[in-house]
Tab-separated table of C-alpha atoms in Angstrom:
chain	number	residue	atom	x	y	z
A	1	MET	CA	1.928	-16.660	28.074
A	2	ALA	CA	-0.908	-17.509	30.431
A	3	SER	CA	-3.197	-20.357	29.595
A	4	VAL	CA	-4.610	-20.282	26.102
A	5	ALA	CA	-8.325	-20.923	26.102
A	6	PRO	CA	-9.545	-24.352	25.309
A	7	ALA	CA	-11.514	-22.150	22.948
A	8	TRP	CA	-9.641	-23.379	19.995
A	9	SER	CA	-13.352	-23.806	19.438
A	10	GLY	CA	-13.670	-22.036	16.124
A	11	MET	CA	-11.870	-24.958	14.518
A	12	SER	CA	-13.175	-28.322	13.396
A	13	PRO	CA	-11.680	-31.224	11.429
A	14	GLY	CA	-12.106	-31.619	7.713
A	15	GLY	CA	-10.154	-28.761	6.168
A	16	VAL	CA	-7.691	-28.771	3.289
A	17	GLN	CA	-5.317	-31.728	2.960
A	18	VAL	CA	-1.819	-30.618	4.007
A	19	CYS	CA	1.597	-32.117	4.625
A	20	GLY	CA	1.761	-33.091	8.293
A	21	GLY	CA	5.411	-32.074	8.405
A	22	CYS	CA	5.317	-28.478	7.150
A	23	GLY	CA	1.640	-27.563	6.846
A	24	VAL	CA	1.517	-26.577	3.163
A	25	VAL	CA	-1.113	-28.067	0.898
A	26	ALA	CA	-0.549	-31.696	-0.128
A	27	PRO	CA	-1.509	-31.987	-3.822
A	28	THR	CA	-3.859	-34.902	-4.452
A	29	ARG	CA	-1.711	-36.003	-7.392
A	30	GLY	CA	1.607	-35.281	-5.666
A	31	ALA	CA	4.007	-37.839	-4.208
A	32	THR	CA	6.512	-35.707	-2.259
A	33	CYS	CA	6.085	-32.473	-0.300
A	34	ALA	CA	7.645	-29.546	-2.166
A	35	VAL	CA	8.869	-27.974	1.094
A	36	CYS	CA	10.022	-30.689	3.503
A	37	ARG	CA	10.404	-33.557	0.970
A	38	ARG	CA	8.338	-35.971	3.070
A	39	PRO	CA	6.361	-38.632	1.172
A	40	LEU	CA	2.780	-37.398	1.044
A	41	ALA	CA	1.368	-40.914	1.219
A	42	THR	CA	2.349	-41.064	4.897
A	43	SER	CA	2.325	-37.391	5.922
A	44	ARG	CA	-0.941	-36.168	4.389
A	45	ALA	CA	-3.362	-34.803	7.050
A	46	ALA	CA	-6.597	-32.806	7.174
A	47	ALA	CA	-6.041	-29.300	8.509
A	48	PRO	CA	-8.655	-27.945	10.921
A	49	ARG	CA	-11.361	-25.704	9.521
A	50	SER	CA	-11.879	-22.247	10.983
A	51	GLY	CA	-15.199	-20.959	9.676
A	52	ASP	CA	-14.707	-18.684	6.680
A	53	VAL	CA	-11.065	-17.958	7.544
A	54	THR	CA	-8.483	-19.311	5.109
A	55	TRP	CA	-4.828	-19.822	6.071
A	56	VAL	CA	-2.212	-19.354	3.371
A	57	ALA	CA	1.476	-20.245	3.435
A	58	LEU	CA	3.675	-17.498	1.977
A	59	ARG	CA	7.280	-17.410	0.807
A	60	CYS	CA	8.330	-13.880	-0.120
A	61	ALA	CA	11.728	-12.622	-1.216
A	62	ILE	CA	13.391	-9.591	-2.765
A	63	THR	CA	16.435	-9.624	-5.026
A	64	CYS	CA	19.489	-8.183	-3.288
A	65	ARG	CA	21.092	-5.401	-5.313
A	66	ALA	CA	24.503	-6.219	-3.821
A	67	CYS	CA	24.826	-10.002	-4.182
A	68	GLY	CA	22.051	-10.691	-6.706
A	69	PHE	CA	20.493	-13.514	-4.649
A	70	LEU	CA	16.886	-13.723	-3.501
A	71	SER	CA	16.684	-12.631	0.135
A	72	PRO	CA	13.722	-14.246	1.958
A	73	LEU	CA	11.470	-12.214	4.239
A	74	ALA	CA	10.484	-13.626	7.641
A	75	GLY	CA	7.049	-12.014	7.725
A	76	ILE	CA	5.154	-8.886	6.701
A	77	GLU	CA	8.141	-6.551	6.756
A	78	LEU	CA	6.895	-2.955	6.934
A	79	ASP	CA	10.144	-1.047	7.428
A	80	GLN	CA	11.645	0.905	4.566
A	81	GLY	CA	14.255	-1.799	4.088
A	82	VAL	CA	15.770	-5.027	5.393
A	83	ASP	CA	19.174	-6.632	5.692
A	84	CYS	CA	19.868	-9.167	2.961
A	85	ALA	CA	19.663	-12.659	4.437
A	86	GLN	CA	22.449	-13.731	2.074
A	87	CYS	CA	25.150	-11.047	2.287
A	88	GLY	CA	23.904	-8.759	5.092
A	89	SER	CA	23.744	-5.559	3.039
A	90	PHE	CA	20.858	-3.187	3.709
A	91	GLN	CA	18.155	-3.316	1.039
A	92	ARG	CA	15.406	-0.788	0.528
A	93	PHE	CA	12.134	-1.898	-0.991
A	94	ASP	CA	8.660	-0.480	-1.527
A	95	LYS	CA	6.406	-1.819	1.238
A	96	GLY	CA	3.469	-0.900	-0.995
A	97	ASP	CA	4.303	-4.126	-2.851
A	98	TRP	CA	2.474	-5.927	-0.041
A	99	GLY	CA	-0.776	-4.818	-1.647
A	100	GLY	CA	-0.187	-7.014	-4.674
A	101	ALA	CA	1.461	-9.802	-2.677
A	102	LEU	CA	-1.387	-10.163	-0.174
A	103	SER	CA	-4.070	-9.839	-2.852
A	104	PHE	CA	-2.403	-12.682	-4.742
A	105	ALA	CA	-2.177	-14.786	-1.552
A	106	HIS	CA	-5.889	-14.257	-0.824
A	107	ALA	CA	-6.807	-15.323	-4.357
A	108	VAL	CA	-4.702	-18.490	-4.083
A	109	GLY	CA	-6.200	-19.437	-0.722
A	110	ASP	CA	-9.717	-18.901	-2.046
A	111	LEU	CA	-9.436	-20.370	-5.553
A	112	ALA	CA	-6.983	-23.253	-5.076
A	113	GLY	CA	-8.108	-26.785	-5.978
A	114	PRO	CA	-8.413	-29.675	-6.064
A	115	GLU	CA	-12.041	-28.594	-6.456
A	116	PRO	CA	-12.187	-26.475	-9.638
A	117	GLU	CA	-14.415	-23.887	-7.921
A	118	GLY	CA	-12.088	-23.398	-4.942
A	119	ARG	CA	-13.105	-22.763	-1.341
A	120	PHE	CA	-16.156	-20.478	-1.665
A	121	PRO	CA	-18.061	-21.681	-4.761
A	122	SER	CA	-21.101	-19.788	-5.993
A	123	ALA	CA	-24.393	-21.634	-6.392
A	124	ASP	CA	-25.166	-19.657	-9.553
A	125	VAL	CA	-21.906	-18.953	-11.396
A	126	TRP	CA	-19.399	-21.542	-12.659
A	127	ILE	CA	-15.806	-20.277	-12.816
A	128	GLY	CA	-13.931	-23.590	-12.949
A	129	ASP	CA	-12.843	-23.141	-16.561
A	130	GLN	CA	-11.456	-19.648	-15.801
A	131	ASN	CA	-9.939	-20.359	-12.369
A	132	PRO	CA	-6.185	-19.568	-12.628
A	133	HIS	CA	-5.342	-21.470	-9.400
A	134	ARG	CA	-7.339	-24.681	-9.788
A	135	ALA	CA	-4.132	-26.752	-10.242
A	136	VAL	CA	-2.857	-25.715	-6.777
A	137	GLY	CA	-3.721	-28.565	-4.445
A	138	GLU	CA	-4.086	-30.997	-7.334
A	139	THR	CA	-0.761	-31.004	-9.194
A	140	LEU	CA	0.944	-27.888	-7.775
A	141	THR	CA	1.922	-26.847	-4.260
A	142	PHE	CA	2.668	-23.145	-4.767
A	143	ALA	CA	1.349	-20.524	-7.157
A	144	GLU	CA	3.967	-17.882	-8.011
A	145	ASP	CA	3.815	-14.243	-8.998
A	146	ASP	CA	5.775	-10.993	-8.771
A	147	ALA	CA	4.415	-8.037	-6.815
A	148	GLY	CA	6.622	-5.112	-7.773
A	149	ALA	CA	10.146	-6.048	-6.654
A	150	MET	CA	8.871	-8.901	-4.483
A	151	HIS	CA	8.687	-12.525	-5.604
A	152	VAL	CA	5.713	-14.308	-4.010
A	153	GLN	CA	4.830	-17.984	-3.613
A	154	ALA	CA	1.481	-18.868	-2.035
A	155	ALA	CA	-0.233	-22.117	-1.064
A	156	PRO	CA	-3.190	-23.072	1.134
A	157	GLY	CA	-2.265	-24.766	4.395
A	158	HIS	CA	-2.136	-24.507	8.166
A	159	PRO	CA	0.599	-23.246	10.574
A	160	VAL	CA	2.847	-25.861	12.167
A	161	CYS	CA	4.986	-25.951	15.289
A	162	PRO	CA	8.581	-24.825	14.517
A	163	ARG	CA	9.879	-27.341	17.069
A	164	CYS	CA	8.100	-30.583	16.211
A	165	ALA	CA	6.169	-29.754	13.006
A	166	ALA	CA	2.740	-30.655	14.459
A	167	LEU	CA	-0.310	-28.749	13.199
A	168	LEU	CA	-0.890	-25.905	15.646
A	169	GLU	CA	-4.022	-25.110	17.612
A	170	LEU	CA	-4.972	-21.494	16.931
A	171	HIS	CA	-7.031	-18.922	18.775
A	172	VAL	CA	-7.582	-15.615	16.976
A	173	ALA	CA	-8.748	-12.645	19.040
A	174	GLY	CA	-8.773	-9.305	17.269
A	175	ALA	CA	-5.407	-8.659	15.636
A	176	ARG	CA	-3.673	-11.290	17.796
A	177	VAL	CA	-3.370	-15.024	17.377
A	178	ALA	CA	-2.236	-17.409	20.108
A	179	THR	CA	-0.800	-20.769	19.078
A	180	ARG	CA	-0.285	-23.979	21.022
A	181	CYS	CA	1.330	-27.196	19.886
A	182	PRO	CA	-0.724	-30.253	20.876
A	183	ARG	CA	2.422	-32.386	20.835
A	184	CYS	CA	5.087	-30.409	22.724
A	185	ALA	CA	2.789	-27.810	24.369
A	186	ALA	CA	4.899	-24.885	23.081
A	187	THR	CA	2.959	-21.620	22.925
A	188	ALA	CA	3.449	-18.330	21.099
A	189	GLN	CA	1.657	-15.078	20.336
A	190	TYR	CA	1.648	-13.014	17.169
A	191	GLU	CA	0.092	-9.667	16.278
A	192	LEU	CA	-1.041	-8.410	12.900
A	193	PRO	CA	0.294	-4.879	12.260
A	194	ALA	CA	-2.506	-2.379	11.771
A	195	GLU	CA	-0.649	-0.973	8.760
A	196	ALA	CA	-0.963	-4.323	6.992
A	197	LEU	CA	-4.736	-3.822	6.766
A	198	HIS	CA	-4.118	-0.907	4.410
A	199	TYR	CA	-2.788	-3.418	1.896
A	200	ALA	CA	-5.380	-6.189	2.456
A	201	GLY	CA	-8.631	-5.412	4.244
A	202	ALA	CA	-9.597	-9.106	4.502
A	203	LEU	CA	-6.383	-9.948	6.394
A	204	ARG	CA	-7.186	-11.338	9.845
A	205	ALA	CA	-4.046	-12.881	11.369
A	206	VAL	CA	-0.371	-13.640	10.813
A	207	VAL	CA	1.957	-16.310	12.185
A	208	ALA	CA	5.494	-15.188	11.346
A	209	ALA	CA	8.788	-14.633	13.165
A	210	GLU	CA	8.630	-10.956	12.215
A	211	GLN	CA	5.275	-10.535	14.002
A	212	ARG	CA	5.913	-12.588	17.168
A	213	ILE	CA	5.297	-10.480	20.302
A	214	ASP	CA	5.887	-12.771	23.306
A	215	ARG	CA	9.681	-12.768	23.369
A	216	ALA	CA	12.495	-10.265	23.649
A	217	VAL	CA	14.370	-9.683	20.392
A	218	VAL	CA	17.931	-8.458	19.982
A	219	ARG	CA	17.972	-4.949	18.544
A	220	VAL	CA	19.651	-4.849	15.154
A	221	GLN	CA	21.078	-1.469	14.154
A	222	HIS	CA	22.169	-0.973	10.577
A	223	THR	CA	23.242	1.678	8.125
A	224	GLN	CA	23.332	1.825	4.354
A	225	ALA	CA	26.484	-0.291	4.535
A	226	GLY	CA	24.711	-3.106	6.390
A	227	LEU	CA	24.753	-4.529	9.913
A	228	LEU	CA	26.232	-2.142	12.508
A	229	ALA	CA	25.569	-3.450	16.041
A	230	LEU	CA	23.528	-5.871	18.139
A	231	THR	CA	22.219	-4.650	21.485
A	232	CYS	CA	20.276	-6.128	24.383
A	233	PRO	CA	16.557	-5.178	24.294
A	234	GLN	CA	16.568	-4.786	28.093
A	235	CYS	CA	19.678	-2.753	28.989
A	236	GLY	CA	21.109	-1.711	25.620
A	237	ALA	CA	24.464	-3.420	26.114
A	238	GLY	CA	26.187	-4.922	23.119
A	239	VAL	CA	25.757	-8.660	22.526
A	240	ARG	CA	27.773	-11.053	20.414
A	241	PRO	CA	26.089	-12.984	17.619
A	242	THR	CA	26.071	-16.779	17.770
A	243	ASP	CA	24.780	-19.614	15.621
A	244	ALA	CA	21.998	-20.234	18.167
A	245	GLN	CA	18.517	-18.703	17.960
A	246	THR	CA	18.907	-16.973	21.324
A	247	VAL	CA	21.661	-15.016	23.065
A	248	GLU	CA	22.157	-14.100	26.743
A	249	CYS	CA	23.184	-10.561	27.713
A	250	ALA	CA	26.420	-10.624	29.755
A	251	TYR	CA	25.222	-7.695	31.910
A	252	CYS	CA	21.513	-8.147	32.735
A	253	ARG	CA	21.222	-11.820	31.804
A	254	THR	CA	18.250	-11.206	29.526
A	255	ILE	CA	17.768	-14.000	26.989
A	256	ALA	CA	16.722	-12.590	23.642
A	257	PHE	CA	15.906	-14.011	20.239
A	258	LEU	CA	18.552	-13.456	17.562
A	259	PRO	CA	17.059	-12.863	14.079
A	260	ASP	CA	18.436	-14.933	11.213
A	261	ARG	CA	19.889	-11.855	9.524
A	262	ALA	CA	22.036	-11.134	12.617
A	263	ARG	CA	23.669	-14.573	12.839
A	264	PRO	CA	27.132	-15.280	11.433
A	265	ARG	CA	27.120	-16.416	7.838
A	266	ALA	CA	29.216	-19.188	6.396
A	267	GLY	CA	30.742	-18.197	3.093
A	268	ASP	CA	28.874	-20.883	1.168
A	269	ARG	CA	25.578	-20.826	3.093
A	270	ILE	CA	22.496	-19.830	1.137
A	271	ALA	CA	19.465	-18.708	3.132
A	272	GLU	CA	16.532	-20.961	2.301
A	273	PRO	CA	12.992	-19.668	1.611
A	274	ILE	CA	11.035	-18.951	4.800
A	275	VAL	CA	7.417	-20.077	5.121
A	276	PHE	CA	5.145	-17.834	7.159
A	277	TRP	CA	1.366	-17.751	7.446
A	278	VAL	CA	-1.419	-15.252	6.854
A	279	ALA	CA	-5.177	-15.677	7.327
A	280	PHE	CA	-7.933	-14.088	5.237
A	281	GLN	CA	-11.644	-13.913	5.887
A	282	GLY	CA	-14.165	-14.629	3.172
A	283	SER	CA	-13.847	-14.863	-0.575
A	284	SER	CA	-11.308	-12.890	-2.572
A	285	PRO	CA	-11.712	-9.919	-4.938
A	286	LYS	CA	-10.293	-12.177	-7.660
A	287	ARG	CA	-13.266	-14.517	-7.282
A	288	ALA	CA	-15.651	-11.569	-7.466
A	289	ALA	CA	-14.025	-10.469	-10.729
A	290	LEU	CA	-14.288	-13.975	-12.201
A	291	GLU	CA	-17.960	-14.198	-11.242
A	292	GLN	CA	-18.871	-10.982	-13.046
A	293	PRO	CA	-21.159	-11.690	-16.029
A	294	ALA	CA	-19.502	-11.578	-19.420
A	295	ALA	CA	-20.229	-8.600	-21.685
A	296	PRO	CA	-23.355	-9.300	-23.781
A	297	ALA	CA	-22.743	-10.459	-27.308
A	298	GLY	CA	-24.634	-7.421	-28.614
A	299	SER	CA	-21.919	-5.111	-27.362
A	300	ALA	CA	-19.308	-6.817	-29.513
A	301	GLY	CA	-21.772	-6.867	-32.416
A	302	ALA	CA	-22.460	-3.178	-32.023
A	303	ALA	CA	-18.746	-2.424	-32.054
A	304	ALA	CA	-18.284	-4.534	-35.183
A	305	LEU	CA	-21.244	-2.814	-36.848
A	306	GLY	CA	-19.763	0.557	-36.046
A	307	LEU	CA	-16.487	-0.381	-37.702
A	308	LEU	CA	-18.317	-1.837	-40.690
A	309	SER	CA	-20.536	1.166	-41.166
A	310	ARG	CA	-17.592	3.548	-41.026
A	311	GLY	CA	-15.735	1.554	-43.656
A	312	LEU	CA	-18.596	0.710	-46.059
A	313	ARG	CA	-20.943	3.711	-45.880
A	314	PRO	CA	-22.607	3.909	-49.376
A	315	LEU	CA	-23.531	7.592	-49.415
A	316	PRO	CA	-22.534	10.508	-47.179
A	317	GLY	CA	-24.881	10.782	-44.216
A	318	ILE	CA	-26.629	7.422	-44.842
A	319	GLU	CA	-25.945	4.412	-42.591
A	320	LEU	CA	-25.954	0.766	-43.629
A	321	ALA	CA	-28.576	0.152	-40.923
A	322	PRO	CA	-30.309	2.486	-38.489
A	323	VAL	CA	-28.211	3.050	-35.415
A	324	ARG	CA	-30.698	5.485	-33.841
A	325	PRO	CA	-34.194	4.630	-32.647
A	326	GLY	CA	-37.095	5.848	-34.790
A	327	LEU	CA	-37.615	6.335	-38.533
A	328	ASP	CA	-34.674	7.334	-40.723
A	329	VAL	CA	-36.292	9.178	-43.657
A	330	ARG	CA	-33.171	9.202	-45.784
A	331	GLN	CA	-32.661	5.483	-45.308
A	332	LEU	CA	-36.338	4.813	-46.085
A	333	GLY	CA	-36.142	6.866	-49.271
A	334	LEU	CA	-33.046	5.045	-50.472
A	335	THR	CA	-34.574	1.657	-49.711
A	336	THR	CA	-37.806	2.562	-51.533
A	337	ALA	CA	-35.930	3.858	-54.590
A	338	LEU	CA	-33.831	0.702	-54.800
A	339	ALA	CA	-36.941	-1.461	-54.463
A	340	LEU	CA	-38.761	0.416	-57.275
A	341	LEU	CA	-35.670	0.171	-59.466
A	342	ALA	CA	-35.512	-3.558	-58.881
A	343	LEU	CA	-39.215	-3.959	-59.721
A	344	ALA	CA	-38.858	-1.916	-62.928
A	345	LEU	CA	-35.882	-3.978	-63.998
A	346	GLY	CA	-37.774	-7.154	-63.262
A	347	PHE	CA	-40.815	-6.121	-65.315
A	348	THR	CA	-38.559	-5.072	-68.213
A	349	LEU	CA	-36.792	-8.430	-68.255
A	350	LEU	CA	-40.134	-10.226	-68.036
A	351	ALA	CA	-41.529	-8.237	-70.982
A	352	LEU	CA	-38.453	-8.982	-73.088
A	353	GLY	CA	-38.813	-12.671	-72.308
A	354	VAL	CA	-42.459	-12.780	-73.408
A	355	GLU	CA	-41.719	-10.887	-76.593
A	356	ALA	CA	-38.913	-13.304	-77.454
A	357	ARG	CA	-41.277	-16.301	-77.128
A	358	LEU	CA	-43.834	-14.693	-79.527
A	359	PHE	CA	-41.308	-14.231	-82.284
């Protein structure tokens, strides 16, 4: 990649407190990072701010129908299926599940604590007592949910260098984001798939192995039975898998990245959850829903009155209380008759009382 602008200018210090080793949020009342196990007392760092853009760490996985284990996803996978990271068998899943997964991630990034109002508080509406994610960043690292067949864990944070774990410098331009490590100077480029915007309109960027665009990647061919062949992205010749992250073609000498799912598996090795990053702009639809005014008390009262009047109506066609504007003649007549009856009864009792005193 050519030089990346010094225009990492949209960023300034003072963002969310994260673990300096893995970039996920460092809970204010936590002692050890939930991802890299570093002590937070020594690794806690302030992530750079980037205007109204919020970065969220995601760990997504689907349950393999062959081996039963959770198979982690390395990014926003938009094919009709993936190879299980545990046993290698091909797994189909509904990519429409990304709608729920990304909506949940946006809500977590926006509403997470330690401030009870989250990242974009309203000056007029208090939602702290209803905020479902206020514990994230205070006592919790990840919020968890299921989106269809996908299990999702989300936490605020900031992308880190995969080599040396330093917080990355980021430059977002359109659907692409360029990253540079201030410690080892490693650079990379990623591109947000246009299709992903169908599932989350506020999505602005992604930093994930699945979406990296500045390196050649070994082509993985598979069938319903699983992995079939690995071929060079340059000349199409077959390549042999290794334990390394890259492989060199024996024919054209192209060096290509080897995805995790294409590497040999040890019989007892379990693929660990993979953290990747997505960025959202602005507040979330979840916040908007929480800030909606509550239904007026009268609406509940009207419903209760309706039930009461249906159950305790004294005479056919006469309501306990007027439910229509204007004068209800039948109701007025009944009220007047009852009032006159009460007055007559009162005068009768009074007359009887006076007569009793005379005799």
